[in-house]
Coordinates of C-alpha atoms in Angstrom, one line a residue:
M177 CA -9.0 50.4 -35.2
T178 CA -9.6 49.2 -31.8
E179 CA -10.5 45.8 -30.3
T180 CA -12.9 45.2 -27.6
T181 CA -13.1 41.9 -25.7
T182 CA -16.5 40.9 -24.4
G183 CA -16.5 39.2 -21.0
A184 CA -12.8 39.3 -20.6
D185 CA -11.3 40.1 -17.1
S186 CA -10.0 43.6 -17.3
R187 CA -8.4 43.6 -13.9
T188 CA -4.7 44.2 -13.6
P189 CA -2.3 41.4 -12.5
E190 CA -1.9 43.0 -9.2
M191 CA -5.7 43.0 -8.6
L192 CA -5.8 39.5 -9.8
M193 CA -3.0 38.4 -7.5
A194 CA -4.8 40.3 -4.5
S195 CA -8.2 38.6 -5.3
G196 CA -6.4 35.2 -5.4
L197 CA -4.8 35.9 -2.0
F198 CA -8.3 36.9 -0.4
A199 CA -9.8 33.9 -2.0
A200 CA -7.2 31.6 -0.5
L201 CA -7.5 33.4 2.9
R202 CA -11.3 32.9 2.7
R203 CA -11.0 29.3 1.8
D204 CA -8.5 28.6 4.6
L205 CA -9.8 30.6 7.5
I206 CA -13.3 31.6 6.9
T207 CA -15.1 28.9 5.0
D208 CA -16.6 26.4 7.4
A209 CA -14.3 28.0 10.1
F210 CA -16.3 26.4 12.9
A211 CA -16.8 22.9 11.4
Y212 CA -16.6 20.0 13.8
R213 CA -13.2 18.4 13.4
P214 CA -12.3 16.3 16.5
L215 CA -8.7 15.7 17.2
P216 CA -8.0 12.2 16.2
P217 CA -6.3 9.8 18.7
M218 CA -2.6 9.5 18.6
R219 CA -1.2 6.5 16.6
T220 CA 0.3 3.7 18.4
D221 CA 2.7 2.4 15.9
G222 CA 5.6 4.8 16.7
P223 CA 9.0 3.5 17.7
V224 CA 8.6 4.2 21.4
V225 CA 4.8 3.6 21.9
R226 CA 4.7 0.3 20.1
R227 CA 7.1 -1.2 22.6
L228 CA 4.7 -0.4 25.7
P229 CA 2.3 -3.1 27.1
A230 CA -0.9 -3.3 25.1
R231 CA -3.1 -1.7 27.9
L232 CA -0.8 1.2 28.4
R233 CA -0.5 1.5 24.5
E234 CA -4.2 1.9 24.3
E235 CA -4.2 4.7 26.9
T236 CA -1.4 6.7 25.1
T237 CA -3.9 7.4 22.2
R238 CA -5.4 10.3 24.3
L239 CA -2.0 11.8 25.1
P240 CA -2.6 14.8 22.7
H241 CA -5.9 15.6 24.3
L242 CA -4.4 15.4 27.8
A243 CA -1.5 17.7 26.8
V244 CA -4.0 20.4 25.6
G245 CA -6.0 20.0 28.8
L246 CA -2.9 20.6 30.8
V247 CA -1.9 23.7 28.9
A248 CA -5.4 25.1 29.5
I249 CA -4.9 24.6 33.2
V250 CA -1.7 26.3 33.0
V251 CA -3.1 29.2 31.3
V252 CA -5.8 29.5 34.1
L253 CA -3.1 29.4 36.8
L254 CA -0.9 32.0 35.0
A255 CA -4.0 34.4 35.2
L256 CA -4.3 33.6 39.0
A257 CA -0.4 34.2 39.6
P258 CA 0.4 36.8 42.4
A259 CA 2.2 38.8 39.8
N260 CA -1.3 39.7 38.3
G261 CA -2.9 40.4 41.5
G262 CA -2.7 44.2 41.4
L263 CA -4.4 44.5 38.1
L264 CA -7.7 42.8 38.7
P265 CA -9.5 41.2 41.8
P266 CA -9.1 37.4 42.1
A267 CA -12.5 36.8 40.5
G268 CA -11.5 38.9 37.6
N269 CA -8.3 37.1 37.1
L270 CA -10.1 33.8 37.1
V271 CA -12.4 35.1 34.4
V272 CA -9.4 36.2 32.5
G273 CA -7.9 32.7 32.8
L274 CA -11.0 31.0 31.7
I275 CA -11.4 33.4 28.7
A276 CA -7.9 32.6 27.8
A277 CA -8.3 28.9 28.2
A278 CA -11.4 28.6 26.1
P279 CA -9.7 28.9 22.7
V280 CA -7.1 26.2 23.9
M281 CA -9.8 23.7 24.5
M282 CA -11.6 24.6 21.3
T283 CA -8.6 23.3 19.4
L284 CA -9.8 19.8 20.2
V285 CA -13.0 20.0 18.2
R286 CA -13.0 23.2 16.1
P287 CA -9.4 24.2 15.1
I288 CA -10.0 27.0 12.8
G289 CA -12.7 28.4 15.0
A290 CA -10.4 28.2 18.0
F291 CA -7.9 30.5 16.1
W292 CA -10.6 33.2 15.6
A293 CA -11.7 32.7 19.3
A294 CA -8.0 33.3 20.4
I295 CA -8.1 36.6 18.2
A296 CA -11.3 37.5 19.9
M297 CA -9.8 36.6 23.3
T298 CA -6.8 38.9 22.5
A299 CA -9.1 41.8 21.7
A300 CA -11.3 41.3 24.7
L301 CA -8.4 40.9 27.2
S302 CA -6.7 44.0 26.0
V303 CA -9.8 45.9 26.9
M304 CA -10.4 44.2 30.2
Q305 CA -6.8 44.7 31.4
P306 CA -6.7 48.2 32.9
G307 CA -4.1 50.8 31.9
G308 CA -2.2 48.5 29.7
A309 CA 0.5 47.8 32.3
M310 CA 1.0 44.3 30.9
G311 CA 1.0 45.3 27.3
L312 CA -1.2 43.7 24.6
W313 CA -0.7 40.0 25.8
S314 CA -0.5 39.0 29.5
P315 CA 1.4 35.7 30.3
S316 CA -1.9 33.7 30.2
S317 CA -3.1 35.2 27.0
F318 CA 0.3 34.9 25.4
V319 CA 0.7 31.3 26.2
A320 CA -3.0 30.6 25.1
Q321 CA -2.4 32.5 21.8
L322 CA 0.9 30.5 21.1
T323 CA -0.7 27.1 22.0
V324 CA -3.6 27.7 19.6
L325 CA -1.3 28.6 16.7
V326 CA 0.9 25.6 17.3
V327 CA -2.0 23.1 17.7
V328 CA -4.0 24.4 14.8
A329 CA -0.9 24.5 12.5
M330 CA -0.1 20.9 13.5
R331 CA -3.6 19.9 12.4
V332 CA -4.1 21.9 9.2
G333 CA -0.7 22.4 7.5
P334 CA 1.9 25.2 6.8
R335 CA -0.3 27.4 4.5
V336 CA -2.8 28.0 7.0
A337 CA -0.1 28.5 9.7
G338 CA 1.2 31.4 7.6
W339 CA -2.2 33.0 7.3
M340 CA -2.8 32.7 11.2
W341 CA 0.7 34.3 11.7
L342 CA -0.1 37.3 9.5
V343 CA -3.6 37.7 11.1
T344 CA -2.1 37.4 14.6
C345 CA 0.5 40.0 13.8
G346 CA -2.0 42.3 12.1
T347 CA -4.3 42.1 15.0
G348 CA -1.6 43.0 17.4
V349 CA -0.7 46.1 15.4
V350 CA -4.3 47.3 15.0
L351 CA -5.1 46.8 18.7
T352 CA -2.0 48.7 19.7
V353 CA -2.5 51.5 17.3
F354 CA -6.2 52.0 17.7
L355 CA -6.8 51.1 21.3
G356 CA -3.4 52.3 22.7
R357 CA -2.7 49.0 24.5
G358 CA 1.0 49.0 24.9
E359 CA 3.5 49.8 22.1
L360 CA 4.2 48.3 18.8
A361 CA 7.4 46.8 20.3
D362 CA 4.9 44.6 22.4
V363 CA 3.9 42.8 19.2
F364 CA 7.6 41.7 18.4
P365 CA 7.8 39.0 21.1
M366 CA 4.6 37.3 19.9
A367 CA 5.7 37.7 16.2
M368 CA 9.1 36.2 16.7
T369 CA 8.1 33.3 19.2
S370 CA 5.0 32.3 17.0
A371 CA 7.1 32.5 13.8
L372 CA 9.8 30.2 15.2
A373 CA 7.3 27.8 16.6
L374 CA 5.2 27.6 13.4
L375 CA 8.4 27.2 11.4
V376 CA 9.3 24.0 13.5
V377 CA 5.7 22.7 13.2
S378 CA 5.4 23.4 9.5
V379 CA 8.7 21.5 8.8
R380 CA 7.6 18.6 10.9
Y381 CA 4.2 18.7 9.1
I382 CA 5.8 18.6 5.7
R383 CA 8.2 15.8 6.7
V384 CA 5.3 13.6 8.1
A385 CA 3.3 14.3 4.9
A386 CA 6.2 13.3 2.7
E387 CA 6.8 10.1 4.7
E388 CA 3.1 9.2 4.4
E389 CA 3.2 9.9 0.6
V390 CA 6.3 7.7 0.2
T391 CA 4.8 5.0 2.2
A392 CA 1.5 5.2 0.3
Q393 CA 3.5 5.1 -3.0
Q394 CA 5.5 2.1 -1.8
V395 CA 2.3 0.2 -0.9
V396 CA 0.8 1.1 -4.4
T397 CA 4.0 0.0 -6.0
A398 CA 4.0 -3.3 -4.2
V399 CA 0.4 -4.0 -5.1
E400 CA 1.2 -3.0 -8.8
R401 CA 4.2 -5.3 -8.7
D402 CA 2.3 -8.1 -7.3
R403 CA -0.5 -7.7 -9.8
R404 CA 2.0 -7.5 -12.6
T405 CA 3.8 -10.7 -11.4
L406 CA 0.4 -12.4 -11.2
L407 CA -0.4 -11.3 -14.8
E408 CA 3.0 -12.5 -16.0
E409 CA 2.8 -15.9 -14.4
R410 CA -0.7 -16.4 -15.6
T411 CA 0.4 -15.4 -19.1
T412 CA 3.3 -18.1 -18.9
I413 CA 0.8 -20.6 -17.7
A414 CA -1.6 -19.7 -20.5
R415 CA 1.2 -20.0 -23.1
E416 CA 2.3 -23.5 -21.9
L417 CA -1.3 -24.8 -21.7
H418 CA -1.9 -23.5 -25.1
D419 CA 1.0 -25.4 -26.5
V420 CA 0.0 -28.6 -24.5
V421 CA -3.7 -28.5 -25.6
A422 CA -2.9 -27.5 -29.2
H423 CA -0.5 -30.4 -29.4
H424 CA -3.3 -32.9 -28.2
M425 CA -6.0 -31.3 -30.4
S426 CA -3.7 -31.5 -33.4
V427 CA -3.1 -35.1 -32.8
V428 CA -6.9 -35.7 -32.3
A429 CA -7.5 -34.0 -35.8
I430 CA -4.8 -36.0 -37.5
Q431 CA -5.9 -39.3 -36.0
A432 CA -9.6 -38.7 -36.8
E433 CA -8.6 -37.9 -40.5
A434 CA -6.4 -41.0 -40.8
A435 CA -8.8 -43.5 -39.0
P436 CA -11.2 -44.3 -41.9
Y437 CA -8.1 -45.3 -44.0
R438 CA -7.0 -47.9 -41.5
V439 CA -10.4 -49.8 -41.9
L440 CA -11.3 -51.9 -45.1
N441 CA -14.5 -50.6 -46.7
P442 CA -15.6 -48.5 -43.6
P443 CA -19.3 -47.9 -43.4
P444 CA -20.5 -44.4 -44.3
E445 CA -21.6 -43.7 -40.7
L446 CA -18.0 -44.3 -39.4
V447 CA -16.5 -42.0 -42.2
T448 CA -19.0 -39.4 -41.2
A449 CA -18.4 -39.8 -37.5
F450 CA -14.5 -39.3 -37.9
A451 CA -15.1 -36.4 -40.1
T452 CA -17.3 -34.8 -37.6
I453 CA -14.6 -35.5 -34.9
R454 CA -11.9 -33.9 -37.3
E455 CA -14.1 -30.9 -37.9
N456 CA -14.8 -30.4 -34.2
A457 CA -11.1 -30.8 -33.3
V458 CA -10.1 -28.4 -35.9
S459 CA -12.7 -25.8 -34.8
A460 CA -11.7 -26.1 -31.1
L461 CA -8.1 -25.8 -31.9
T462 CA -8.9 -22.5 -34.0
E463 CA -11.0 -21.2 -31.2
L464 CA -8.2 -22.0 -28.7
R465 CA -5.6 -20.3 -30.8
R466 CA -7.8 -17.2 -31.2
V467 CA -8.6 -16.9 -27.5
L468 CA -5.3 -17.7 -25.9
G469 CA -3.2 -16.2 -28.7
V470 CA -3.8 -12.8 -27.2
V471 CA -1.4 -13.6 -24.3
R472 CA 1.5 -14.2 -26.6
S473 CA 4.0 -11.4 -27.0
A474 CA 5.0 -10.5 -30.6
D475 CA 8.2 -12.3 -30.6
Y476 CA 7.0 -15.4 -28.8
E477 CA 7.7 -18.7 -30.4
A478 CA 6.2 -21.9 -29.3
P479 CA 8.9 -24.5 -28.3
D480 CA 9.7 -27.2 -30.9
A481 CA 10.3 -29.8 -28.2
P482 CA 7.3 -31.1 -26.0
Q483 CA 6.8 -29.5 -22.7
P484 CA 8.7 -31.1 -19.9
T485 CA 7.1 -33.7 -17.6
L486 CA 8.1 -35.5 -14.5
A487 CA 10.0 -37.9 -16.6
E488 CA 12.7 -35.2 -17.1
L489 CA 12.8 -34.4 -13.5
D490 CA 16.3 -36.3 -13.2
G491 CA 17.8 -34.0 -15.8
L492 CA 16.7 -31.0 -13.9
L493 CA 18.2 -32.3 -10.7
A494 CA 21.4 -32.9 -12.7
N495 CA 21.5 -29.3 -13.8
V496 CA 20.9 -27.8 -10.4
R497 CA 23.6 -30.2 -8.9
E498 CA 26.1 -28.7 -11.5
A499 CA 25.0 -25.3 -10.3
G500 CA 26.3 -26.4 -6.7
L501 CA 23.0 -27.4 -5.0
R502 CA 23.0 -30.7 -3.2
V503 CA 19.6 -32.3 -3.9
E504 CA 18.1 -35.7 -3.5
K505 CA 14.9 -37.0 -5.0
T506 CA 12.4 -39.5 -3.4
V507 CA 9.6 -41.1 -5.1
T508 CA 6.8 -42.9 -3.3
G509 CA 3.8 -44.8 -4.7
T510 CA 3.2 -46.2 -8.1
V511 CA 4.6 -44.2 -10.9
R512 CA 1.9 -43.6 -13.5
E513 CA 1.3 -41.2 -16.4
L514 CA -0.7 -38.1 -15.5
P515 CA -2.4 -35.5 -17.4
Q516 CA 0.2 -33.5 -19.2
G517 CA -1.0 -30.3 -17.7
V518 CA -0.4 -31.8 -14.1
E519 CA 2.9 -33.2 -15.3
L520 CA 4.1 -29.9 -16.7
S521 CA 2.9 -27.9 -13.5
A522 CA 4.6 -30.4 -11.1
Y523 CA 7.8 -30.1 -13.1
R524 CA 7.6 -26.2 -13.1
I525 CA 6.9 -26.2 -9.3
V526 CA 10.0 -28.4 -8.6
Q527 CA 12.0 -26.1 -10.9
E528 CA 10.9 -22.8 -9.3
A529 CA 11.3 -24.3 -5.7
L530 CA 14.9 -25.3 -6.5
S531 CA 15.7 -22.0 -8.2
N532 CA 14.5 -20.2 -5.0
T533 CA 16.8 -22.5 -3.0
L534 CA 19.8 -21.5 -5.1
R535 CA 19.0 -17.8 -4.9
H536 CA 17.9 -17.4 -1.3
A537 CA 19.7 -20.4 0.6
P538 CA 23.3 -20.8 -0.8
G539 CA 25.1 -23.7 0.5
A540 CA 22.0 -25.4 1.7
A541 CA 20.9 -29.0 0.7
A542 CA 17.5 -29.8 -0.7
V543 CA 15.2 -32.8 -0.9
V544 CA 12.5 -33.3 -3.6
E545 CA 9.7 -35.7 -2.6
V546 CA 7.2 -36.9 -5.3
S547 CA 4.2 -38.8 -4.1
Y548 CA 1.9 -40.7 -6.3
V549 CA -1.5 -41.5 -4.6
L550 CA -4.8 -42.6 -5.8
S551 CA -6.4 -39.1 -5.6
G552 CA -3.6 -37.0 -7.0
L553 CA 0.0 -36.1 -6.9
G554 CA 2.0 -34.6 -4.0
V555 CA 5.1 -32.6 -4.4
R556 CA 7.4 -31.5 -1.5
V557 CA 10.7 -29.4 -1.8
V558 CA 12.4 -28.6 1.4
N559 CA 15.9 -27.1 1.9
D560 CA 18.2 -26.5 4.9
A561 CA 19.2 -23.2 6.3
P562 CA 21.8 -21.3 4.1
T563 CA 25.4 -21.9 5.0
G564 CA 28.7 -20.3 3.9
D565 CA 29.7 -16.8 3.4
I566 CA 27.8 -16.3 0.1
R567 CA 25.0 -13.7 0.5
P568 CA 21.4 -14.6 -0.6
V569 CA 20.2 -13.0 -3.8
P570 CA 17.2 -10.6 -3.0
G571 CA 14.0 -11.4 -4.7
A572 CA 10.5 -10.0 -5.0
G573 CA 8.7 -13.4 -4.3
H574 CA 7.6 -14.1 -7.9
G575 CA 8.5 -17.7 -7.8
I576 CA 6.0 -18.4 -4.9
T577 CA 3.4 -16.4 -6.7
G578 CA 3.8 -18.6 -9.9
I579 CA 3.6 -21.8 -7.9
R580 CA 0.4 -20.7 -6.1
E581 CA -1.2 -19.7 -9.4
R582 CA -0.4 -23.1 -11.0
V583 CA -1.8 -25.0 -7.9
A584 CA -4.9 -22.7 -7.8
M585 CA -5.5 -23.4 -11.6
L586 CA -5.4 -27.2 -11.0
E587 CA -7.6 -26.8 -7.8
G588 CA -4.9 -28.1 -5.6
E589 CA -3.6 -27.1 -2.2
M590 CA -0.3 -25.5 -1.2
T591 CA 1.7 -24.5 1.8
A592 CA 4.9 -22.6 1.8
G593 CA 7.0 -21.3 4.8
K594 CA 10.1 -21.4 6.9
T595 CA 10.8 -24.7 8.8
E596 CA 11.8 -24.9 12.4
A597 CA 15.4 -25.6 11.4
G598 CA 15.7 -22.2 9.5
G599 CA 15.1 -23.6 5.9
Y600 CA 12.1 -23.4 3.6
E601 CA 9.5 -25.8 2.6
V602 CA 7.1 -25.8 -0.3
A603 CA 4.3 -28.6 -0.2
V604 CA 1.8 -29.0 -3.0
F605 CA -1.0 -31.5 -3.6
I606 CA -2.6 -31.7 -7.1
P607 CA -5.8 -33.7 -7.3
V608 CA -6.1 -36.1 -10.4
R609 CA -9.3 -37.6 -11.5
R610 CA -9.1 -41.3 -12.1
S611 CA -9.8 -42.6 -15.5
A612 CA -12.3 -45.4 -16.2
E613 CA -9.3 -47.8 -16.8
D614 CA -7.6 -47.0 -13.5
A615 CA -10.9 -47.3 -11.7
A616 CA -11.4 -50.8 -13.2

């Protein structure tokens, strides 16, 4: 019994490999070979160029184009050199130089097309040079061919460089055998010189590509880290606000349920009103837990104690003093009770700012300023420059991100940065709407 496979590829592995190689060759050197691909300007962020004056730095962007143009001029001059005078008349040597220089200039706009033009140039000049006295490549055509290979390889990568080397060597062998221009040994200098040059260019290309990939990955990692930090801070804020709001809504529900029993013979309208208040509070609490509960981790437990406020700020300062930080507190304005969300955020801001001082400015002193004004609350934490031999603990800047998120949530303003004395300052203003009692 024999099996037949309809539609299956019956070619041998060798044929498949050869087909794949020809497909790669066609894709790299034939498809869109003469597409317009102008040479981009040189980057100005290199270790040497970026130290130049601004105007001179702008001029350096065209250095690659200038270098290619200078090589083209050298190719023409080589064709006009006295050593070539016995082969062709001066006008003929000029034509040879211009033909050899044309592919070099093409590398500026059509790199793959420039390579095929160089191959055509090699074939044309091998016919134009009488008697083959100079072999397959004259000095001008040799420099032109080598320049085209190097410039194109720098632009398109190692794989195409390998194909170009094979095609160049193959062309040399074919022209030598079928046209009788020189000997096979004449192909050896081009093969060895171009192989060495393309190897150096390919190694540099791979290294630059690897560095760019690492830089791109670092940028992506930094963005993802910042995004993750932002989400973590928002999650923490949402948890804390959930606990604060849930506490107040629970108190409202309990007070609404107990209020009718505090009045002797309450009217039915009052009982109904308090029942409605309780139902709305319970409903709001349920919705709040349903919506904000998704930010809690599986093992998260709400704290038993109330969330901290500015009233516990002295305890926080005592703790950081025990950790070795010299810190003083200054309070200005009339101290008053603020919304618990504002109190909690202000406490966390001071806590994070002092933690940053402990980590990044060992040995420094800090000052905490709390200002109560009619329109809101101001918090300022500033520390001196680090002193002593203790090395700062590296960090990713998560603390500042958390502070910024809290301030943005409360529609406040924040500034953070280094001071002239070498320390660091975090200044925050949180607006607070005045209640009807305060306004009266």
